[in-house]
Amino acid sequence: MPSKLEQLREFSVVVADTGDLTAISQFRPRDCTTNPSLILKAAQQPESAGLVREVIDQARRAGDGVDVLLDRLAVRFGVELTKLVPGDVSTEVDALLSFDRDAMIAKARALLALYEAQGVGRDRVLIKLAATWEGIRAAEVLEREGIRCNLTLVFSLEQAIACAQAGAFLISPFVGRITDWHKKAEGRESYEVDVDPGVQSVRRIYEHLKAHGYSTVVMGASFRSAAQVEALAGCDRLTVSPALLGELDRNQAPLVRRLTPPAQTSDQAEGRLTESAFRWALLENQMAGEKLTEGIRLFHQDYLKLKADMEVKLALKEEELPT
C-alpha cells in the first residue's frame, strides 16, 4: 500500500508550506508557498547561511537598504524553490500594505521584476496578497496584467466569492486558525474531523465556487493535523507543513477522496459582491474579521523580526557573517 501522502497526490496537488529547502527535496511537492514567518525561520537555518550571505553581499555592492534586501531575500528563496519544485512558488507582499491597493500592485510588480531578472518567469510565480477588500482589488488589476495571485488569509465564504469574482488565480482558505478560534470560543479541546469548523469552512468554499463555475483554484491551508488534511482530500490543492507531510508519508493506511466538484447549479452568474456587503460580512462574522486582522498583524510582526535580523547582519563585517 502506498503512503497516504502518495495517495493524496492522486486527489489533490500537494504543496509544501515552507521555505526549508531540505524539506522540499525530501517530500517532492509540486508547488511551494512561503510567507514572512516561513522565510524568517528558513533564513535562520544553517543550510541557508550561504544564500543569506549572498543576498547581503549583493545589497552591499548595490547600496540597497534593508527593505530592498528583504525583497531580494524573499525572491532569492523563491528562485531556489523553483529549482526544487516543478510548479508554482508563492511569494508574499508585506502585510503592512494589506490596506493599500496601489502599494500592493507596485510591490507585486517589483517582486516579479526581481524574479525575471534571475531568469524565473511569471508562469512560475504566484504573488501572495491578504484577502482584504484592497488586496482583492489589487489582485484584479494584477491578474489582468498576467500576474497570477494567491489570496491568503481567507476565513469566510464572502472573501472567497469576492476573490473569485475578481479573477484571482488561487485562494488559500485557512483551516487550523478557524478551528483554534472556535475551540477557544466554545471551550472545547477538539472536534471530530467532519464537524471541525475549519474543515467545514473549506468544504463550503470549495463546493460553492465549483457549483457556480468559478475558475479560481481552492488551496486548503493552515492545518493543525494530518486528519484535517485527509478530510479535504480532493480539494484542488493542499499546502501542508513538512511535519504533517512526514506524518502522511509514514502512514500506509487507505486514504479516501472526500471532495469532488459538484454539478454546476446554474448557468447564470452570481451577483457581484459589493464592497459594503463584503465589509459587513466580515463585521458580522466575528471569527473571520478577527482572524484576518490577526493574521495580517502576525505576518507583519515576523517581517519586522526578519528585518531586524538582516539589519544586524548588514552591520557585520564580511568575515563575521555565517558561511
Short mmCIF file of C-alpha atoms in Angstrom, two decimals:
data_model
loop_
_atom_site.label_atom_id
_atom_site.label_comp_id
_atom_site.label_asym_id
_atom_site.label_seq_id
_atom_site.Cartn_x
_atom_site.Cartn_y
_atom_site.Cartn_z
CA MET A 1 0.00 0.00 0.00
CA PRO A 2 1.44 3.41 -0.92
CA SER A 3 1.69 6.02 1.81
CA LYS A 4 -1.16 8.42 2.47
CA LEU A 5 0.99 11.17 1.00
CA GLU A 6 1.29 9.27 -2.27
CA GLN A 7 -2.44 8.53 -2.26
CA LEU A 8 -3.18 12.20 -1.56
CA ARG A 9 -1.24 13.17 -4.69
CA GLU A 10 -3.84 11.25 -6.74
CA PHE A 11 -6.65 13.51 -5.50
CA SER A 12 -5.04 16.91 -4.85
CA VAL A 13 -1.94 18.87 -5.82
CA VAL A 14 0.36 18.66 -2.80
CA VAL A 15 2.04 21.95 -1.91
CA ALA A 16 4.75 22.40 0.71
CA ASP A 17 4.10 25.21 3.17
CA THR A 18 7.74 26.02 3.93
CA GLY A 19 10.90 27.79 2.87
CA ASP A 20 13.00 24.86 4.12
CA LEU A 21 15.00 23.75 1.07
CA THR A 22 15.89 20.38 2.63
CA ALA A 23 12.24 19.53 3.36
CA ILE A 24 11.26 20.42 -0.20
CA SER A 25 13.85 17.99 -1.56
CA GLN A 26 12.59 15.26 0.78
CA PHE A 27 8.85 15.43 0.09
CA ARG A 28 8.83 16.40 -3.61
CA PRO A 29 5.74 18.66 -3.63
CA ARG A 30 4.57 20.12 -6.93
CA ASP A 31 4.29 23.68 -5.59
CA CYS A 32 5.58 25.64 -2.64
CA THR A 33 4.19 28.52 -0.56
CA THR A 34 6.09 30.92 1.67
CA ASN A 35 5.22 33.82 3.95
CA PRO A 36 7.27 36.16 6.19
CA SER A 37 7.07 33.69 9.10
CA LEU A 38 8.43 30.84 6.97
CA ILE A 39 11.16 32.99 5.41
CA LEU A 40 12.20 34.13 8.91
CA LYS A 41 12.51 30.51 10.01
CA ALA A 42 14.30 29.38 6.85
CA ALA A 43 16.77 32.28 6.93
CA GLN A 44 17.96 31.20 10.38
CA GLN A 45 18.75 27.61 9.35
CA PRO A 46 22.45 26.76 8.88
CA GLU A 47 21.85 25.32 5.39
CA SER A 48 20.55 28.74 4.26
CA ALA A 49 23.56 30.70 5.52
CA GLY A 50 25.24 30.83 2.11
CA LEU A 51 22.09 32.08 0.42
CA VAL A 52 21.57 34.79 3.04
CA ARG A 53 25.20 35.86 2.79
CA GLU A 54 24.90 36.11 -0.99
CA VAL A 55 21.88 38.41 -0.71
CA ILE A 56 23.60 40.60 1.89
CA ASP A 57 26.75 40.87 -0.25
CA GLN A 58 24.61 41.86 -3.22
CA ALA A 59 22.81 44.51 -1.16
CA ARG A 60 26.12 45.97 -0.02
CA ARG A 61 27.51 46.16 -3.54
CA ALA A 62 24.33 47.81 -4.82
CA GLY A 63 23.96 50.12 -1.84
CA ASP A 64 20.47 48.78 -1.17
CA GLY A 65 18.65 49.50 2.06
CA VAL A 66 17.20 46.75 4.22
CA ASP A 67 13.72 46.96 2.66
CA VAL A 68 15.11 46.17 -0.81
CA LEU A 69 17.29 43.47 0.77
CA LEU A 70 14.18 41.80 2.20
CA ASP A 71 12.53 41.74 -1.22
CA ARG A 72 15.68 40.25 -2.69
CA LEU A 73 15.84 37.66 0.10
CA ALA A 74 12.24 36.53 -0.41
CA VAL A 75 12.78 36.25 -4.15
CA ARG A 76 16.14 34.50 -3.69
CA PHE A 77 14.46 31.81 -1.60
CA GLY A 78 11.72 31.64 -4.22
CA VAL A 79 14.24 31.17 -7.02
CA GLU A 80 15.85 28.28 -5.14
CA LEU A 81 12.43 26.75 -4.58
CA THR A 82 11.66 26.89 -8.32
CA LYS A 83 14.69 24.64 -8.82
CA LEU A 84 13.21 22.07 -6.44
CA VAL A 85 9.54 22.05 -7.45
CA PRO A 86 8.12 21.83 -10.99
CA GLY A 87 5.14 24.09 -10.32
CA ASP A 88 4.31 27.39 -8.66
CA VAL A 89 6.09 29.26 -5.88
CA SER A 90 4.14 31.83 -3.84
CA THR A 91 5.90 34.95 -2.55
CA GLU A 92 4.06 37.24 -0.16
CA VAL A 93 3.71 41.00 -0.25
CA ASP A 94 4.44 42.62 3.13
CA ALA A 95 1.31 42.53 5.27
CA LEU A 96 1.80 46.21 6.16
CA LEU A 97 0.49 47.02 2.67
CA SER A 98 -2.70 44.99 3.06
CA PHE A 99 -5.00 48.02 3.04
CA ASP A 100 -3.25 49.94 0.23
CA ARG A 101 -4.28 48.67 -3.20
CA ASP A 102 -1.77 50.72 -5.19
CA ALA A 103 1.15 49.87 -2.90
CA MET A 104 0.39 46.15 -3.23
CA ILE A 105 0.27 46.45 -7.01
CA ALA A 106 3.61 48.27 -7.08
CA LYS A 107 5.24 45.75 -4.73
CA ALA A 108 3.92 42.80 -6.76
CA ARG A 109 5.38 44.24 -9.95
CA ALA A 110 8.71 44.88 -8.20
CA LEU A 111 8.89 41.30 -6.87
CA LEU A 112 8.09 39.88 -10.28
CA ALA A 113 10.78 42.06 -11.87
CA LEU A 114 13.31 40.62 -9.40
CA TYR A 115 12.24 37.09 -10.35
CA GLU A 116 12.51 37.83 -14.07
CA ALA A 117 15.98 39.37 -13.57
CA GLN A 118 17.05 35.97 -12.19
CA GLY A 119 15.53 34.05 -15.10
CA VAL A 120 12.28 32.97 -13.45
CA GLY A 121 9.18 33.86 -15.47
CA ARG A 122 5.77 34.88 -14.22
CA ASP A 123 4.44 31.45 -15.16
CA ARG A 124 6.23 30.05 -12.09
CA VAL A 125 5.32 32.72 -9.53
CA LEU A 126 2.19 33.49 -7.52
CA ILE A 127 2.05 36.85 -5.76
CA LYS A 128 0.52 36.33 -2.33
CA LEU A 129 -1.81 39.04 -1.02
CA ALA A 130 -4.02 39.25 2.05
CA ALA A 131 -7.70 38.85 1.15
CA THR A 132 -8.73 42.30 2.32
CA TRP A 133 -11.00 44.31 0.03
CA GLU A 134 -7.93 46.27 -1.11
CA GLY A 135 -5.91 43.09 -1.63
CA ILE A 136 -8.68 41.64 -3.78
CA ARG A 137 -8.85 44.80 -5.86
CA ALA A 138 -5.06 44.72 -6.29
CA ALA A 139 -5.33 41.12 -7.49
CA GLU A 140 -7.99 42.15 -10.00
CA VAL A 141 -5.54 44.59 -11.60
CA LEU A 142 -2.57 42.23 -11.46
CA GLU A 143 -4.47 39.30 -12.96
CA ARG A 144 -5.36 41.47 -15.97
CA GLU A 145 -1.61 42.06 -16.41
CA GLY A 146 -0.93 38.33 -16.40
CA ILE A 147 0.44 38.34 -12.84
CA ARG A 148 -1.20 35.43 -11.05
CA CYS A 149 -2.21 35.93 -7.44
CA ASN A 150 -2.66 33.79 -4.34
CA LEU A 151 -5.18 35.43 -1.99
CA THR A 152 -4.36 34.31 1.54
CA LEU A 153 -5.93 34.62 5.00
CA VAL A 154 -9.33 33.56 3.64
CA PHE A 155 -11.66 32.79 6.55
CA SER A 156 -15.12 33.31 5.07
CA LEU A 157 -17.24 32.39 2.06
CA GLU A 158 -17.69 36.09 1.25
CA GLN A 159 -13.92 36.58 0.99
CA ALA A 160 -13.71 33.56 -1.31
CA ILE A 161 -16.55 34.79 -3.55
CA ALA A 162 -15.02 38.27 -3.82
CA CYS A 163 -11.65 36.76 -4.76
CA ALA A 164 -13.21 34.51 -7.38
CA GLN A 165 -15.26 37.36 -8.87
CA ALA A 166 -12.06 39.42 -9.13
CA GLY A 167 -10.47 36.64 -11.20
CA ALA A 168 -7.90 35.58 -8.60
CA PHE A 169 -5.96 32.57 -9.81
CA LEU A 170 -5.89 30.91 -6.38
CA ILE A 171 -7.21 31.37 -2.85
CA SER A 172 -5.90 29.92 0.41
CA PRO A 173 -8.80 29.31 2.81
CA PHE A 174 -7.43 28.52 6.26
CA VAL A 175 -8.38 25.54 8.38
CA GLY A 176 -6.42 25.42 11.63
CA ARG A 177 -6.81 29.06 12.61
CA ILE A 178 -10.59 28.76 12.27
CA THR A 179 -10.51 25.64 14.42
CA ASP A 180 -8.36 27.40 17.02
CA TRP A 181 -10.83 30.29 17.25
CA HIS A 182 -13.85 28.05 17.72
CA LYS A 183 -12.12 25.84 20.28
CA LYS A 184 -11.31 28.91 22.36
CA ALA A 185 -14.76 30.46 21.90
CA GLU A 186 -16.58 27.23 22.79
CA GLY A 187 -14.17 25.99 25.45
CA ARG A 188 -13.55 22.75 23.55
CA GLU A 189 -10.43 20.62 23.35
CA SER A 190 -11.11 19.11 19.94
CA TYR A 191 -13.64 18.30 17.21
CA GLU A 192 -14.43 15.19 15.24
CA VAL A 193 -12.88 16.00 11.89
CA ASP A 194 -16.13 16.07 9.89
CA VAL A 195 -17.62 18.70 12.23
CA ASP A 196 -14.37 20.63 12.57
CA PRO A 197 -15.32 24.27 11.76
CA GLY A 198 -12.11 24.81 9.78
CA VAL A 199 -12.68 21.73 7.63
CA GLN A 200 -16.33 22.64 7.13
CA SER A 201 -15.38 26.17 6.02
CA VAL A 202 -13.05 24.97 3.27
CA ARG A 203 -15.56 22.36 2.10
CA ARG A 204 -18.25 25.04 1.89
CA ILE A 205 -15.98 27.38 -0.09
CA TYR A 206 -14.89 24.59 -2.45
CA GLU A 207 -18.45 23.44 -3.13
CA HIS A 208 -19.77 26.97 -3.66
CA LEU A 209 -17.05 28.06 -6.08
CA LYS A 210 -17.28 24.85 -8.09
CA ALA A 211 -21.09 24.90 -8.17
CA HIS A 212 -21.04 28.47 -9.52
CA GLY A 213 -18.44 27.74 -12.17
CA TYR A 214 -15.61 29.92 -10.88
CA SER A 215 -12.16 29.02 -12.22
CA THR A 216 -10.30 30.10 -9.05
CA VAL A 217 -8.16 27.32 -7.57
CA VAL A 218 -9.02 26.42 -3.96
CA MET A 219 -5.98 25.53 -1.84
CA GLY A 220 -6.67 24.47 1.76
CA ALA A 221 -4.06 25.85 4.16
CA SER A 222 -3.13 26.21 7.85
CA PHE A 223 -3.53 22.63 9.01
CA ARG A 224 -3.18 21.51 12.61
CA SER A 225 -3.36 17.76 11.99
CA ALA A 226 -3.00 15.14 9.30
CA ALA A 227 -6.65 14.27 9.87
CA GLN A 228 -7.66 17.76 8.69
CA VAL A 229 -5.58 17.30 5.54
CA GLU A 230 -7.16 13.90 4.87
CA ALA A 231 -10.64 15.34 5.38
CA LEU A 232 -10.02 17.69 2.41
CA ALA A 233 -8.52 15.11 0.03
CA GLY A 234 -9.79 16.11 -3.40
CA CYS A 235 -9.52 19.87 -2.84
CA ASP A 236 -7.70 21.43 -5.82
CA ARG A 237 -4.51 21.98 -3.83
CA LEU A 238 -3.46 21.49 -0.21
CA THR A 239 -0.49 23.34 1.28
CA VAL A 240 0.95 21.34 4.17
CA SER A 241 3.82 21.79 6.62
CA PRO A 242 6.85 19.45 6.45
CA ALA A 243 5.88 17.90 9.81
CA LEU A 244 2.45 16.85 8.53
CA LEU A 245 3.84 15.78 5.15
CA GLY A 246 6.18 13.47 7.08
CA GLU A 247 3.30 12.07 9.12
CA LEU A 248 1.30 11.35 5.97
CA ASP A 249 4.34 9.80 4.33
CA ARG A 250 4.81 7.35 7.19
CA ASN A 251 1.17 6.20 7.19
CA GLN A 252 0.22 3.43 4.76
CA ALA A 253 -3.48 3.15 5.64
CA PRO A 254 -6.04 3.71 2.85
CA LEU A 255 -6.99 7.31 2.03
CA VAL A 256 -10.46 8.16 0.71
CA ARG A 257 -11.25 11.11 -1.54
CA ARG A 258 -13.54 13.49 0.37
CA LEU A 259 -14.17 16.33 -2.09
CA THR A 260 -15.37 16.13 -5.67
CA PRO A 261 -16.64 19.03 -7.79
CA PRO A 262 -20.45 19.26 -7.58
CA ALA A 263 -22.58 19.83 -10.64
CA GLN A 264 -22.80 23.47 -11.65
CA THR A 265 -26.04 24.79 -10.19
CA SER A 266 -26.82 27.45 -12.76
CA ASP A 267 -25.56 28.98 -15.97
CA GLN A 268 -26.42 32.38 -14.53
CA ALA A 269 -23.57 34.32 -12.96
CA GLU A 270 -23.76 35.01 -9.23
CA GLY A 271 -24.50 38.62 -8.29
CA ARG A 272 -21.32 40.62 -7.76
CA LEU A 273 -20.41 41.14 -4.11
CA THR A 274 -20.19 44.85 -3.27
CA GLU A 275 -17.62 46.47 -1.00
CA SER A 276 -20.23 47.31 1.62
CA ALA A 277 -21.58 43.74 1.63
CA PHE A 278 -18.03 42.37 1.89
CA ARG A 279 -17.14 44.61 4.82
CA TRP A 280 -20.45 43.93 6.57
CA ALA A 281 -19.95 40.17 6.22
CA LEU A 282 -16.55 40.44 7.96
CA LEU A 283 -18.15 42.55 10.67
CA GLU A 284 -20.94 40.03 11.26
CA ASN A 285 -18.59 37.03 11.14
CA GLN A 286 -16.58 37.70 14.29
CA MET A 287 -14.20 34.81 13.69
CA ALA A 288 -13.34 35.85 10.12
CA GLY A 289 -12.90 39.51 10.99
CA GLU A 290 -10.68 38.77 13.98
CA LYS A 291 -8.55 36.12 12.26
CA LEU A 292 -7.99 38.27 9.16
CA THR A 293 -6.68 41.22 11.17
CA GLU A 294 -4.71 38.94 13.50
CA GLY A 295 -3.10 37.14 10.56
CA ILE A 296 -2.04 40.42 8.96
CA ARG A 297 -0.62 41.64 12.27
CA LEU A 298 1.33 38.43 12.95
CA PHE A 299 2.78 38.24 9.44
CA HIS A 300 3.98 41.83 9.75
CA GLN A 301 5.50 41.14 13.16
CA ASP A 302 7.58 38.33 11.65
CA TYR A 303 8.51 40.63 8.76
CA LEU A 304 9.82 43.11 11.33
CA LYS A 305 11.78 40.35 13.12
CA LEU A 306 13.36 39.35 9.82
CA LYS A 307 14.11 42.99 9.07
CA ALA A 308 15.86 43.43 12.43
CA ASP A 309 17.91 40.28 11.84
CA MET A 310 19.00 41.49 8.39
CA GLU A 311 19.89 44.94 9.78
CA VAL A 312 22.23 43.25 12.27
CA LYS A 313 23.82 41.14 9.52
CA LEU A 314 24.23 44.16 7.25
CA ALA A 315 26.18 45.87 10.03
CA LEU A 316 28.58 42.93 10.46
CA LYS A 317 31.90 42.78 8.72
CA GLU A 318 32.04 40.37 5.81
CA GLU A 319 34.21 37.89 7.69
CA GLU A 320 31.74 37.89 10.61
CA LEU A 321 28.80 36.63 8.56
CA PRO A 322 27.84 32.95 8.90
CA THR A 323 29.01 30.80 6.00
#
